[in-house]
Coordinates of C-alpha atoms and ligand atoms in Angstrom, one line a residue:
M1 CA 0.2 0.1 0.0
P2 CA 1.5 3.0 -0.9
R3 CA 1.8 6.0 2.3
P4 CA -1.3 7.2 2.5
I5 CA -0.3 11.7 1.7
L6 CA -2.7 12.7 -1.5
A7 CA -2.9 16.1 -2.6
T8 CA -6.2 17.0 -4.5
I9 CA -7.0 19.5 -7.0
H10 CA -10.3 20.6 -6.5
A11 CA -12.0 21.4 -10.3
A12 CA -14.5 23.1 -9.8
A13 CA -13.2 25.4 -6.9
L14 CA -10.6 26.8 -9.4
K15 CA -13.9 27.6 -11.5
H16 CA -15.3 29.9 -8.7
N17 CA -12.2 31.4 -8.0
L18 CA -12.0 32.1 -11.9
S19 CA -15.8 33.4 -11.7
R20 CA -15.0 35.8 -8.6
A21 CA -12.6 37.5 -10.7
R22 CA -15.2 38.2 -13.7
Q23 CA -17.2 40.0 -11.0
A24 CA -14.6 41.6 -9.9
A25 CA -13.9 43.2 -13.2
P26 CA -16.5 42.2 -15.5
D27 CA -15.4 44.3 -19.0
T28 CA -11.7 42.9 -18.3
R29 CA -10.3 40.2 -19.3
V30 CA -8.4 38.1 -17.2
W31 CA -5.3 35.9 -17.8
A32 CA -5.3 32.5 -15.3
V33 CA -1.2 32.9 -14.2
V34 CA -0.4 29.2 -14.0
K35 CA 3.7 29.9 -13.4
A36 CA 5.7 27.5 -11.3
N37 CA 3.0 24.5 -12.9
A38 CA 0.4 26.3 -12.1
Y39 CA 1.1 27.7 -8.5
G40 CA 2.4 23.5 -7.9
H41 CA -1.7 22.6 -9.3
G42 CA 0.0 21.2 -12.1
I43 CA -0.5 22.8 -15.7
E44 CA -2.5 19.7 -17.2
R45 CA -4.9 19.2 -13.9
V46 CA -5.9 23.0 -14.4
H47 CA -6.2 23.7 -17.2
E48 CA -9.7 22.1 -18.1
A49 CA -11.0 24.0 -15.0
L50 CA -9.9 27.1 -16.5
R51 CA -10.4 27.6 -20.4
G52 CA -13.3 29.9 -19.1
A53 CA -9.9 32.4 -19.0
D54 CA -9.0 34.6 -21.8
G55 CA -5.5 33.1 -21.7
F56 CA -2.9 31.8 -19.4
A57 CA 0.2 33.6 -18.2
L58 CA 3.3 31.9 -17.1
L59 CA 7.2 32.3 -17.8
D60 CA 8.9 28.9 -18.3
L61 CA 8.7 28.2 -22.1
A62 CA 8.6 24.3 -21.2
E63 CA 5.6 25.1 -19.3
A64 CA 3.8 27.3 -22.5
E65 CA 5.1 24.0 -24.7
R66 CA 2.9 22.0 -22.6
L67 CA -0.3 24.2 -22.7
R68 CA 0.3 24.5 -26.2
A69 CA 0.3 20.5 -26.1
L70 CA -3.2 20.7 -24.6
D71 CA -4.7 22.3 -27.7
W72 CA -4.9 25.4 -25.7
R73 CA -4.9 28.0 -29.1
G74 CA -5.8 30.9 -27.0
P75 CA -2.9 33.7 -25.9
I76 CA -0.3 32.5 -23.9
L77 CA 1.8 35.6 -22.3
L78 CA 5.0 34.8 -20.8
L79 CA 5.5 37.2 -18.1
E80 CA 9.4 37.6 -18.1
G81 CA 9.5 37.5 -22.0
V82 CA 12.1 35.6 -23.8
F83 CA 15.7 34.4 -21.9
E84 CA 17.7 34.5 -25.8
A85 CA 17.5 35.1 -28.7
R86 CA 17.1 31.8 -29.9
D87 CA 13.9 31.7 -27.6
L88 CA 11.9 34.0 -30.1
E89 CA 11.6 31.1 -32.2
L90 CA 9.2 29.4 -30.2
C91 CA 7.2 32.7 -29.7
S92 CA 7.1 32.6 -33.7
R93 CA 6.5 29.1 -33.8
L94 CA 3.5 28.9 -31.2
N95 CA 2.2 32.7 -31.2
L96 CA 3.3 33.2 -28.0
W97 CA 3.0 36.4 -26.7
H98 CA 6.5 37.8 -24.3
T99 CA 6.9 40.6 -22.1
V100 CA 9.9 42.8 -23.2
H101 CA 11.2 44.7 -20.1
C102 CA 14.8 45.5 -21.2
D103 CA 17.0 46.6 -24.3
E104 CA 18.7 42.9 -24.8
Q105 CA 15.3 41.6 -26.1
I106 CA 14.2 44.6 -28.3
D107 CA 18.4 44.1 -29.4
W108 CA 17.4 40.0 -30.0
L109 CA 13.6 40.9 -32.0
A110 CA 15.3 43.2 -34.5
A111 CA 17.4 40.5 -35.4
H112 CA 14.4 37.9 -35.7
K113 CA 13.5 36.6 -38.5
T114 CA 9.5 36.1 -38.7
H115 CA 7.0 36.2 -41.1
Q116 CA 5.0 36.2 -37.4
P117 CA 5.1 39.7 -36.1
H118 CA 4.8 39.4 -32.5
R119 CA 2.7 41.0 -30.1
V120 CA 4.5 42.0 -27.0
F121 CA 4.1 43.7 -23.6
L122 CA 6.0 46.7 -22.6
K123 CA 6.9 46.7 -18.8
L124 CA 7.2 49.6 -16.9
N125 CA 9.3 49.7 -13.8
S126 CA 7.2 52.1 -11.9
G127 CA 8.7 51.3 -8.8
M128 CA 9.0 47.2 -8.5
N129 CA 12.4 47.6 -9.2
R130 CA 12.7 44.4 -10.4
L131 CA 11.8 44.1 -14.4
G132 CA 11.2 46.9 -16.5
F133 CA 11.9 50.3 -18.3
R134 CA 12.5 53.0 -15.7
P135 CA 10.3 56.2 -16.1
G136 CA 12.1 57.9 -18.7
A137 CA 13.2 54.9 -21.1
F138 CA 10.5 53.3 -21.3
R139 CA 9.2 55.8 -24.1
A140 CA 12.3 55.4 -26.1
A141 CA 12.2 51.5 -25.8
W142 CA 8.0 52.3 -26.9
T143 CA 9.2 54.3 -30.4
R144 CA 12.0 51.3 -30.9
L145 CA 9.6 48.5 -30.6
N146 CA 7.3 50.4 -32.4
A147 CA 9.5 51.1 -35.8
L148 CA 10.5 47.2 -35.6
P149 CA 8.7 44.8 -38.5
Q150 CA 9.1 41.9 -36.1
V151 CA 6.2 43.9 -34.0
D152 CA 3.0 44.3 -35.1
E153 CA 0.7 45.1 -31.5
I154 CA 2.5 46.9 -28.7
S155 CA 0.5 46.2 -24.9
L156 CA 1.4 48.3 -21.6
M157 CA 1.8 46.5 -18.4
T158 CA 3.4 46.8 -15.0
H159 CA 3.5 44.8 -11.2
F160 CA 3.0 46.2 -8.1
S161 CA 5.3 46.0 -5.2
D162 CA 2.5 46.3 -2.3
A163 CA -1.2 45.6 -3.8
D164 CA -1.7 43.8 -0.9
G165 CA -0.4 45.5 2.2
P166 CA -0.8 49.0 3.3
R167 CA 1.5 51.4 0.9
G168 CA -1.2 50.6 -2.1
V169 CA -0.7 51.0 -5.3
A170 CA -1.9 54.9 -5.9
H171 CA 2.2 55.9 -5.9
Q172 CA 2.7 53.0 -8.4
V173 CA -0.6 54.1 -10.5
A174 CA 0.4 57.7 -10.7
T175 CA 4.1 56.7 -12.6
F176 CA 2.3 54.3 -14.9
E177 CA -0.5 57.1 -16.1
A178 CA 2.4 59.4 -16.2
E179 CA 4.7 57.3 -18.9
T180 CA 1.9 56.0 -20.8
A181 CA -1.0 58.6 -20.8
D182 CA -1.0 59.0 -24.8
L183 CA 0.3 55.8 -25.7
P184 CA -1.5 53.5 -27.7
G185 CA -2.0 49.9 -26.9
E186 CA -4.1 48.2 -24.4
R187 CA -3.3 47.9 -20.4
T188 CA -2.5 45.3 -17.8
L189 CA -1.8 46.5 -14.0
C190 CA -3.2 43.7 -11.2
N191 CA -2.0 40.9 -9.9
S192 CA -4.4 38.9 -7.7
A193 CA -4.9 41.7 -5.1
A194 CA -4.9 44.9 -7.3
L195 CA -7.7 42.7 -8.8
L196 CA -9.5 42.7 -5.4
R197 CA -9.2 45.3 -3.5
Y198 CA -8.4 48.0 -6.5
A199 CA -10.3 47.0 -10.0
Q200 CA -12.6 50.0 -9.5
T201 CA -10.2 52.7 -9.0
P202 CA -10.4 55.2 -11.8
L203 CA -7.6 55.0 -14.2
Q204 CA -7.1 58.2 -16.9
G205 CA -5.7 57.6 -20.2
G206 CA -5.2 55.5 -23.2
G207 CA -8.8 54.0 -22.9
A208 CA -8.8 52.2 -19.8
H209 CA -11.5 53.5 -17.6
T210 CA -10.5 51.6 -14.5
L211 CA -7.6 49.7 -13.0
A212 CA -8.8 46.7 -14.0
A213 CA -7.9 48.2 -17.3
D214 CA -7.7 45.8 -20.4
W215 CA -7.0 42.8 -18.8
V216 CA -5.9 41.3 -15.3
R217 CA -3.3 39.3 -14.4
E218 CA -4.6 36.4 -11.8
G219 CA -2.5 33.9 -10.0
I220 CA -3.1 33.2 -6.1
A221 CA -6.5 34.2 -6.0
L222 CA -7.3 31.3 -8.7
Y223 CA -5.8 29.0 -6.3
G224 CA -8.1 30.6 -3.3
S225 CA -5.9 31.8 -0.8
A226 CA -6.5 36.0 0.0
P227 CA -4.1 37.4 -1.6
D228 CA -3.8 40.7 1.8
H229 CA -4.1 37.4 4.5
P230 CA -4.5 38.0 7.1
T231 CA -6.3 41.6 7.0
R232 CA -8.9 39.5 4.7
T233 CA -9.8 35.3 4.6
A234 CA -10.4 33.1 1.5
A235 CA -13.7 33.8 3.1
D236 CA -13.7 36.9 3.2
W237 CA -13.1 37.2 -0.6
D238 CA -15.7 34.1 -1.3
L239 CA -12.3 32.3 -3.2
R240 CA -12.6 28.4 -2.2
P241 CA -9.6 26.0 -1.7
T242 CA -8.0 24.1 -4.8
M243 CA -5.6 22.1 -3.1
T244 CA -6.2 19.6 -0.4
L245 CA -2.9 18.1 1.6
S246 CA -3.7 15.2 3.6
S247 CA -2.6 12.3 4.9
R248 CA -3.2 9.1 7.9
I249 CA -2.2 9.0 11.0
I250 CA -0.2 6.2 10.8
G251 CA 0.8 5.8 14.4
V252 CA -0.2 6.7 18.5
Q253 CA 1.7 8.0 21.7
Q254 CA 0.3 7.8 25.2
L255 CA 2.4 10.4 26.5
Q256 CA 3.0 11.2 29.8
A257 CA 3.6 14.0 32.1
G258 CA 7.3 15.3 31.1
D259 CA 7.5 12.9 28.1
T260 CA 9.2 14.4 25.1
V261 CA 8.5 14.5 21.5
G262 CA 11.0 14.6 18.0
Y263 CA 14.3 15.4 16.9
G264 CA 15.4 18.3 19.6
S265 CA 12.6 17.5 22.4
S266 CA 11.2 20.6 21.9
F267 CA 7.7 19.5 22.9
V268 CA 7.8 18.8 26.5
A269 CA 4.0 17.3 27.7
E270 CA 2.5 19.3 30.3
A271 CA 0.0 16.5 31.4
P272 CA -0.6 12.8 30.1
M273 CA -1.7 12.9 26.7
R274 CA -2.1 11.2 22.9
L275 CA -0.1 11.8 20.2
G276 CA -0.6 11.3 16.3
V277 CA 1.5 10.2 13.8
V278 CA 0.9 11.9 10.7
A279 CA 2.8 10.5 7.2
C280 CA 3.4 14.0 6.1
G281 CA 7.1 15.4 5.9
Y282 CA 9.6 18.1 5.2
A283 CA 10.3 15.7 1.9
D284 CA 6.6 16.3 1.5
G285 CA 6.9 19.6 1.3
Y286 CA 5.5 20.2 4.5
P287 CA 7.5 23.6 5.8
R288 CA 10.1 22.1 8.4
H289 CA 9.7 25.9 10.2
A290 CA 6.0 25.1 11.0
P291 CA 6.2 25.3 14.9
T292 CA 3.9 23.6 17.9
G293 CA 0.7 25.4 17.5
T294 CA 0.2 25.1 13.4
P295 CA -3.3 24.4 12.7
V296 CA -4.0 21.0 10.9
L297 CA -7.3 19.1 11.2
V298 CA -7.5 15.6 12.4
A299 CA -10.7 13.9 11.9
G300 CA -12.3 17.2 10.6
V301 CA -11.4 19.0 14.1
R302 CA -8.7 21.7 14.6
T303 CA -5.9 20.7 16.8
R304 CA -2.0 21.7 16.8
V305 CA 1.6 20.3 15.4
I306 CA 3.6 20.0 17.9
G307 CA 7.4 19.5 18.2
R308 CA 10.0 18.9 15.1
V309 CA 8.3 18.9 11.6
S310 CA 10.9 15.7 10.6
M311 CA 11.5 14.1 6.9
D312 CA 8.2 11.8 6.6
M313 CA 6.3 12.6 9.7
I314 CA 5.1 15.5 12.0
T315 CA 3.2 14.4 15.6
V316 CA -0.2 16.0 16.5
D317 CA -1.9 16.9 19.2
L318 CA -4.9 14.6 20.0
A319 CA -6.0 16.1 23.0
P320 CA -8.4 18.4 21.6
L321 CA -10.2 15.3 19.9
D322 CA -10.1 13.6 23.1
A323 CA -11.5 16.2 24.8
A324 CA -14.6 16.7 22.5
G325 CA -14.8 12.7 22.4
V326 CA -14.1 12.8 18.8
T327 CA -12.9 9.2 18.0
A328 CA -9.5 9.3 16.4
G329 CA -6.2 7.3 15.9
M330 CA -5.2 4.7 13.2
G331 CA -5.7 5.0 9.7
S332 CA -7.5 9.0 10.9
E333 CA -7.8 11.7 8.2
V334 CA -5.3 14.3 8.4
V335 CA -5.9 17.2 6.7
L336 CA -2.7 19.5 6.3
W337 CA -4.2 22.3 4.6
G338 CA -7.1 22.1 2.3
V339 CA -11.1 20.7 3.1
S340 CA -11.6 17.7 5.3
A341 CA -14.1 14.7 4.0
H342 CA -15.8 15.4 7.6
G343 CA -16.3 19.1 5.9
A344 CA -14.2 21.4 8.2
A345 CA -11.8 23.6 6.8
L346 CA -8.3 25.0 7.1
P347 CA -6.9 27.5 4.5
V348 CA -3.6 27.1 3.8
D349 CA -3.4 30.8 4.5
E350 CA -3.6 29.7 8.3
V351 CA -0.4 27.2 8.1
A352 CA 1.7 29.8 6.4
R353 CA 1.4 32.1 8.8
A354 CA 2.1 30.2 11.6
A355 CA 4.9 28.6 9.5
G356 CA 6.0 32.3 9.2
T357 CA 5.6 32.3 5.1
I358 CA 3.0 32.5 2.9
S359 CA 0.5 30.2 0.7
Y360 CA 2.5 30.7 -2.4
E361 CA 5.6 29.1 -1.2
L362 CA 3.3 25.9 0.2
L363 CA 1.4 25.4 -2.4
C364 CA 4.7 25.2 -4.6
A365 CA 6.2 23.3 -2.4
V366 CA 4.6 19.9 -2.5
A367 CA 7.4 17.3 -3.4
P368 CA 7.3 15.1 -6.4
R369 CA 6.7 11.8 -4.2
V370 CA 3.2 13.5 -3.3
P371 CA 0.8 11.5 -5.7
F372 CA -1.5 13.7 -7.2
H373 CA -5.7 13.3 -7.2
L374 CA -7.9 15.5 -9.6
A375 CA -11.6 16.0 -7.7
D376 CA -14.3 18.3 -8.6
Ligands
PLP401 C1 4.0 39.6 -13.3 C2 3.7 39.3 -12.4 N1 2.0 39.6 -12.8 C3 1.1 38.9 -12.1 C4 1.4 37.6 -10.8 C5 0.6 37.0 -10.3 O1 0.5 37.4 -9.0 P1 -1.1 36.7 -7.8 O2 -0.8 35.8 -7.8 O3 -0.4 37.8 -6.4 O4 -1.8 37.2 -8.0 C6 2.8 37.4 -11.1 C7 2.8 37.0 -9.6 O5 4.4 36.7 -8.8 C8 3.5 38.3 -11.7 O6 4.8 37.8 -11.2

């Protein structure tokens, strides 16, 4: 029998979350961001549920090839553009739209031989200081691109650093507007946080009326996580969990007061208690730094991780279940995040927060040895 750990992908929840983007920005086209193998969910598993999107955005050319192999003929956007000149051949062959964020990418385009001009997304560095042309250099890049026969349409793009936090987006929006106001072309600014929090903010210039503009690039909210957790929860945004990581109890210990648990003896029992050993560890992608107290569901009841996470196992407190009269022991269902067969839910955001990280990292980190299952 295989180890009982399993990652279940919920297709209906993906569809529901996509419909929430439509509600937030009804007149805007939606890129489903499926980079990092669809935030760990698997491109092949999610593409059917997300076919209602207007396009897919990602950054790995091999992932773009996989999408075309799934017979997706609609738009695909490379969020980081090409990494070297010869990548442009694949863009021509597969009709990939690509971001242009630096002069080298324009040089490569200028030297590229193609019968099919490319659609490009020119990226402004409006304050994130990762990829993109700085204000002042942006217009010259646009003029260069506009003169190339290899380019047929230039769209305008920027990315927010603080859409999920108190600083917000206004300073970057002001920079974007100042740089682009009189330029033609479609616009895309919003990630999930900006979509949910600011989509209806008025935007001047270029025919785009709100911040949602022509396209939004939605990643984490599609996967059921609140981009601004803990200020808001996934339930507040009416987002549903799209991945459940579950396992089972494979051992039980009856502890006495003073007994310690696991490597480093970091947990000491204060009173007699039962402990469950779960088939899930950091080699499955569960965060090793999740401390005692990290929430977990056993038989649908919320309890906590105790002691250190080890490679293949974690230990969980069964005392709350015993106190509530819930039967739990060998074989009981354990939900590390997601939804329980008993109906309870444990948002991945809460587990991530307890472990000092973000949902993105947990979802992307589920290890190759974990079997996946696609459910409705
Ligand atoms: C350029 C770009 N657009 C959109 C996204 C989607 O962001 P989120 O998952 O927060 O919606 C990302 C993700 O980091 C990104 O890098």
